[in-house]
Amino acid sequence: MPLTKEEVRAKLTEMGIAYEVMEHGPVYTIDEMKEVEGMTIEDVCKNLFLRDEKGKRHFLVVLDEAKSADLKAIRAQIGSTRLSFGSEERLMDNLGLIKGAVTPLGILNDCAKNVEVLIDEDLRGRPRLGVHPCDNTETLWMSFDSIKKIIERQGNSLKFIKI
């Protein structure tokens, strides 16, 4: 069963991860996030769930909100076959997430560690990033180092890419 936002926050607290909570209505896109009152959009992460051509490898791409993902460039950096967006069914099966709630914290639901996390090199070291807690009605603010620590502790593959 996928973690609720309350369970995600409890897990972060248990791990000693500092975070701030911002509640808001459901948002499904970066453009909708821009409409949230008080949102510092420059610090929000854009997250994409991708799969390879045969559907054997799955990727969670975390990038700066202002960037567009060049799937061919990502493919070349990770040595993959053609990349495409994963279906909503695959997203739920692998990360326990729905469309619009994709987040690096979704790996907390990936007990099999099937999803490879790819992070935009430009996010490295940022003191404040906004990500959903597996639910698109909140944004959690935490450091890049905290997000990296969560991924490493979970045991998923992590690679930095240039976007």
PDB file of C-alpha atoms in Angstrom:
ATOM      1  CA  MET A   1       0.000   0.000   0.000  1.00  0.00           C
ATOM      2  CA  PRO A   2       1.483   3.386  -0.995  1.00  0.00           C
ATOM      3  CA  LEU A   3       2.440   5.772   1.785  1.00  0.00           C
ATOM      4  CA  THR A   4       0.093   8.640   2.638  1.00  0.00           C
ATOM      5  CA  LYS A   5       1.478  12.148   2.963  1.00  0.00           C
ATOM      6  CA  GLU A   6       1.244  11.777   6.750  1.00  0.00           C
ATOM      7  CA  GLU A   7       3.246   8.536   6.600  1.00  0.00           C
ATOM      8  CA  VAL A   8       5.848  10.179   4.351  1.00  0.00           C
ATOM      9  CA  ARG A   9       6.257  13.050   6.826  1.00  0.00           C
ATOM     10  CA  ALA A  10       6.536  10.567   9.724  1.00  0.00           C
ATOM     11  CA  LYS A  11       9.199   8.606   7.831  1.00  0.00           C
ATOM     12  CA  LEU A  12      11.177  11.784   7.135  1.00  0.00           C
ATOM     13  CA  THR A  13      11.007  12.772  10.793  1.00  0.00           C
ATOM     14  CA  GLU A  14      12.164   9.274  11.763  1.00  0.00           C
ATOM     15  CA  MET A  15      15.124   9.674   9.368  1.00  0.00           C
ATOM     16  CA  GLY A  16      16.049  13.033  10.907  1.00  0.00           C
ATOM     17  CA  ILE A  17      15.201  14.955   7.728  1.00  0.00           C
ATOM     18  CA  ALA A  18      14.283  18.611   8.263  1.00  0.00           C
ATOM     19  CA  TYR A  19      11.410  19.868   6.112  1.00  0.00           C
ATOM     20  CA  GLU A  20       8.711  22.522   5.928  1.00  0.00           C
ATOM     21  CA  VAL A  21       5.133  21.802   4.821  1.00  0.00           C
ATOM     22  CA  MET A  22       3.077  23.955   2.452  1.00  0.00           C
ATOM     23  CA  GLU A  23      -0.524  22.843   1.993  1.00  0.00           C
ATOM     24  CA  HIS A  24      -2.423  23.780  -1.172  1.00  0.00           C
ATOM     25  CA  GLY A  25      -5.169  22.502  -3.438  1.00  0.00           C
ATOM     26  CA  PRO A  26      -4.384  19.652  -5.832  1.00  0.00           C
ATOM     27  CA  VAL A  27      -1.909  20.628  -8.572  1.00  0.00           C
ATOM     28  CA  TYR A  28      -1.013  18.455 -11.530  1.00  0.00           C
ATOM     29  CA  THR A  29       1.519  20.540 -13.462  1.00  0.00           C
ATOM     30  CA  ILE A  30       4.283  23.086 -12.951  1.00  0.00           C
ATOM     31  CA  ASP A  31       1.975  25.708 -14.486  1.00  0.00           C
ATOM     32  CA  GLU A  32      -0.625  24.971 -11.803  1.00  0.00           C
ATOM     33  CA  MET A  33       2.096  25.186  -9.133  1.00  0.00           C
ATOM     34  CA  LYS A  34       2.884  28.704 -10.384  1.00  0.00           C
ATOM     35  CA  GLU A  35      -0.667  29.724  -9.456  1.00  0.00           C
ATOM     36  CA  VAL A  36      -0.336  28.638  -5.801  1.00  0.00           C
ATOM     37  CA  GLU A  37      -0.197  31.695  -3.572  1.00  0.00           C
ATOM     38  CA  GLY A  38       3.157  32.028  -1.835  1.00  0.00           C
ATOM     39  CA  MET A  39       4.861  29.354  -3.967  1.00  0.00           C
ATOM     40  CA  THR A  40       8.547  29.958  -4.732  1.00  0.00           C
ATOM     41  CA  ILE A  41       8.385  28.198  -8.085  1.00  0.00           C
ATOM     42  CA  GLU A  42      12.123  28.563  -8.799  1.00  0.00           C
ATOM     43  CA  ASP A  43      12.795  26.030  -6.029  1.00  0.00           C
ATOM     44  CA  VAL A  44      10.238  23.433  -7.167  1.00  0.00           C
ATOM     45  CA  CYS A  45      11.412  20.204  -8.796  1.00  0.00           C
ATOM     46  CA  LYS A  46       9.883  18.922 -12.020  1.00  0.00           C
ATOM     47  CA  ASN A  47       9.621  15.127 -11.926  1.00  0.00           C
ATOM     48  CA  LEU A  48       9.146  12.723 -14.825  1.00  0.00           C
ATOM     49  CA  PHE A  49       8.501   8.991 -14.787  1.00  0.00           C
ATOM     50  CA  LEU A  50      10.065   7.284 -17.811  1.00  0.00           C
ATOM     51  CA  ARG A  51      10.584   3.781 -19.134  1.00  0.00           C
ATOM     52  CA  ASP A  52      12.890   2.229 -21.681  1.00  0.00           C
ATOM     53  CA  GLU A  53      11.693   0.804 -24.993  1.00  0.00           C
ATOM     54  CA  LYS A  54      10.963  -2.679 -23.645  1.00  0.00           C
ATOM     55  CA  GLY A  55       9.610  -1.484 -20.290  1.00  0.00           C
ATOM     56  CA  LYS A  56      12.300  -3.328 -18.343  1.00  0.00           C
ATOM     57  CA  ARG A  57      13.948  -0.217 -16.874  1.00  0.00           C
ATOM     58  CA  HIS A  58      12.086   2.600 -15.157  1.00  0.00           C
ATOM     59  CA  PHE A  59      13.449   6.051 -14.350  1.00  0.00           C
ATOM     60  CA  LEU A  60      12.461   8.931 -12.135  1.00  0.00           C
ATOM     61  CA  VAL A  61      13.965  12.122 -13.549  1.00  0.00           C
ATOM     62  CA  VAL A  62      14.227  15.073 -11.158  1.00  0.00           C
ATOM     63  CA  LEU A  63      15.035  18.437 -12.715  1.00  0.00           C
ATOM     64  CA  ASP A  64      14.738  22.171 -12.261  1.00  0.00           C
ATOM     65  CA  GLU A  65      11.187  23.365 -12.928  1.00  0.00           C
ATOM     66  CA  ALA A  66      12.299  25.675 -15.752  1.00  0.00           C
ATOM     67  CA  LYS A  67      14.036  22.960 -17.761  1.00  0.00           C
ATOM     68  CA  SER A  68      12.714  20.651 -20.452  1.00  0.00           C
ATOM     69  CA  ALA A  69      13.884  17.074 -20.564  1.00  0.00           C
ATOM     70  CA  ASP A  70      15.636  16.055 -23.768  1.00  0.00           C
ATOM     71  CA  LEU A  71      14.887  12.321 -23.746  1.00  0.00           C
ATOM     72  CA  LYS A  72      17.523  11.563 -26.393  1.00  0.00           C
ATOM     73  CA  ALA A  73      20.222  13.329 -24.346  1.00  0.00           C
ATOM     74  CA  ILE A  74      19.146  11.515 -21.182  1.00  0.00           C
ATOM     75  CA  ARG A  75      19.137   8.212 -23.053  1.00  0.00           C
ATOM     76  CA  ALA A  76      22.710   8.803 -24.236  1.00  0.00           C
ATOM     77  CA  GLN A  77      23.902   9.604 -20.700  1.00  0.00           C
ATOM     78  CA  ILE A  78      22.428   6.455 -19.149  1.00  0.00           C
ATOM     79  CA  GLY A  79      23.011   3.983 -21.977  1.00  0.00           C
ATOM     80  CA  SER A  80      19.365   3.134 -22.454  1.00  0.00           C
ATOM     81  CA  THR A  81      17.138   2.197 -25.345  1.00  0.00           C
ATOM     82  CA  ARG A  82      14.549   4.760 -26.500  1.00  0.00           C
ATOM     83  CA  LEU A  83      12.807   6.465 -23.573  1.00  0.00           C
ATOM     84  CA  SER A  84       9.136   7.303 -23.257  1.00  0.00           C
ATOM     85  CA  PHE A  85       6.795   8.332 -20.482  1.00  0.00           C
ATOM     86  CA  GLY A  86       5.601   5.509 -18.261  1.00  0.00           C
ATOM     87  CA  SER A  87       1.882   4.812 -18.099  1.00  0.00           C
ATOM     88  CA  GLU A  88      -0.237   5.700 -15.070  1.00  0.00           C
ATOM     89  CA  GLU A  89      -0.459   1.973 -14.340  1.00  0.00           C
ATOM     90  CA  ARG A  90       3.336   1.587 -14.334  1.00  0.00           C
ATOM     91  CA  LEU A  91       3.651   4.707 -12.195  1.00  0.00           C
ATOM     92  CA  MET A  92       1.304   3.232  -9.601  1.00  0.00           C
ATOM     93  CA  ASP A  93       2.898  -0.246  -9.780  1.00  0.00           C
ATOM     94  CA  ASN A  94       6.447   1.059  -9.358  1.00  0.00           C
ATOM     95  CA  LEU A  95       6.132   4.158  -7.171  1.00  0.00           C
ATOM     96  CA  GLY A  96       2.616   4.020  -5.753  1.00  0.00           C
ATOM     97  CA  LEU A  97       1.891   7.425  -7.288  1.00  0.00           C
ATOM     98  CA  ILE A  98      -0.791   8.986  -9.433  1.00  0.00           C
ATOM     99  CA  LYS A  99      -0.204  11.382 -12.320  1.00  0.00           C
ATOM    100  CA  GLY A 100       0.455  14.845 -10.919  1.00  0.00           C
ATOM    101  CA  ALA A 101       2.006  13.542  -7.689  1.00  0.00           C
ATOM    102  CA  VAL A 102       5.329  12.330  -9.122  1.00  0.00           C
ATOM    103  CA  THR A 103       8.102  13.037  -6.641  1.00  0.00           C
ATOM    104  CA  PRO A 104      11.519  11.720  -5.640  1.00  0.00           C
ATOM    105  CA  LEU A 105       9.845  10.729  -2.354  1.00  0.00           C
ATOM    106  CA  GLY A 106       7.889   8.132  -4.353  1.00  0.00           C
ATOM    107  CA  ILE A 107      10.912   5.868  -4.087  1.00  0.00           C
ATOM    108  CA  LEU A 108       9.842   5.291  -0.469  1.00  0.00           C
ATOM    109  CA  ASN A 109       7.121   3.104  -2.042  1.00  0.00           C
ATOM    110  CA  ASP A 110       9.606   1.237  -4.270  1.00  0.00           C
ATOM    111  CA  CYS A 111      10.440  -1.721  -2.023  1.00  0.00           C
ATOM    112  CA  ALA A 112      11.838  -3.676  -4.993  1.00  0.00           C
ATOM    113  CA  LYS A 113      14.161  -0.768  -5.899  1.00  0.00           C
ATOM    114  CA  ASN A 114      13.153  -1.064  -9.562  1.00  0.00           C
ATOM    115  CA  VAL A 115      13.226   2.653 -10.326  1.00  0.00           C
ATOM    116  CA  GLU A 116      16.507   4.360 -11.199  1.00  0.00           C
ATOM    117  CA  VAL A 117      16.666   7.972 -10.020  1.00  0.00           C
ATOM    118  CA  LEU A 118      18.258  10.510 -12.384  1.00  0.00           C
ATOM    119  CA  ILE A 119      18.881  13.965 -10.927  1.00  0.00           C
ATOM    120  CA  ASP A 120      19.742  17.117 -12.831  1.00  0.00           C
ATOM    121  CA  GLU A 121      23.301  18.067 -11.907  1.00  0.00           C
ATOM    122  CA  ASP A 122      22.178  21.702 -11.458  1.00  0.00           C
ATOM    123  CA  LEU A 123      20.076  20.743  -8.407  1.00  0.00           C
ATOM    124  CA  ARG A 124      23.142  19.522  -6.511  1.00  0.00           C
ATOM    125  CA  GLY A 125      23.772  21.477  -3.314  1.00  0.00           C
ATOM    126  CA  ARG A 126      20.623  23.603  -3.398  1.00  0.00           C
ATOM    127  CA  PRO A 127      19.526  24.553   0.116  1.00  0.00           C
ATOM    128  CA  ARG A 128      15.785  24.424  -0.599  1.00  0.00           C
ATOM    129  CA  LEU A 129      13.790  22.292  -3.022  1.00  0.00           C
ATOM    130  CA  GLY A 130      10.055  21.683  -3.197  1.00  0.00           C
ATOM    131  CA  VAL A 131       8.678  18.178  -3.763  1.00  0.00           C
ATOM    132  CA  HIS A 132       5.333  16.495  -3.157  1.00  0.00           C
ATOM    133  CA  PRO A 133       5.010  13.989  -0.270  1.00  0.00           C
ATOM    134  CA  CYS A 134       3.452  11.385  -2.650  1.00  0.00           C
ATOM    135  CA  ASP A 135       0.341  13.589  -2.723  1.00  0.00           C
ATOM    136  CA  ASN A 136      -0.228  16.659  -4.887  1.00  0.00           C
ATOM    137  CA  THR A 137      -2.020  18.669  -2.168  1.00  0.00           C
ATOM    138  CA  GLU A 138       1.201  19.534  -0.335  1.00  0.00           C
ATOM    139  CA  THR A 139       4.720  20.613  -1.090  1.00  0.00           C
ATOM    140  CA  LEU A 140       7.551  19.715   1.255  1.00  0.00           C
ATOM    141  CA  TRP A 141      10.590  21.992   1.297  1.00  0.00           C
ATOM    142  CA  MET A 142      13.947  20.408   2.088  1.00  0.00           C
ATOM    143  CA  SER A 143      17.558  20.548   1.009  1.00  0.00           C
ATOM    144  CA  PHE A 144      19.028  18.717  -1.960  1.00  0.00           C
ATOM    145  CA  ASP A 145      21.276  16.857   0.501  1.00  0.00           C
ATOM    146  CA  SER A 146      18.188  15.586   2.325  1.00  0.00           C
ATOM    147  CA  ILE A 147      16.608  14.309  -0.886  1.00  0.00           C
ATOM    148  CA  LYS A 148      19.876  12.588  -1.825  1.00  0.00           C
ATOM    149  CA  LYS A 149      20.090  11.020   1.645  1.00  0.00           C
ATOM    150  CA  ILE A 150      16.540   9.635   1.330  1.00  0.00           C
ATOM    151  CA  ILE A 151      17.292   8.063  -2.074  1.00  0.00           C
ATOM    152  CA  GLU A 152      20.585   6.581  -0.898  1.00  0.00           C
ATOM    153  CA  ARG A 153      19.009   5.215   2.276  1.00  0.00           C
ATOM    154  CA  GLN A 154      16.205   3.625   0.256  1.00  0.00           C
ATOM    155  CA  GLY A 155      18.829   1.912  -1.923  1.00  0.00           C
ATOM    156  CA  ASN A 156      17.636   2.931  -5.378  1.00  0.00           C
ATOM    157  CA  SER A 157      20.189   3.573  -8.104  1.00  0.00           C
ATOM    158  CA  LEU A 158      21.107   7.271  -8.287  1.00  0.00           C
ATOM    159  CA  LYS A 159      22.869   9.041 -11.154  1.00  0.00           C
ATOM    160  CA  PHE A 160      23.442  12.716 -11.936  1.00  0.00           C
ATOM    161  CA  ILE A 161      22.727  13.899 -15.451  1.00  0.00           C
ATOM    162  CA  LYS A 162      23.162  17.146 -17.412  1.00  0.00           C
ATOM    163  CA  ILE A 163      19.948  18.576 -18.765  1.00  0.00           C
TER     164      ILE A 163
END
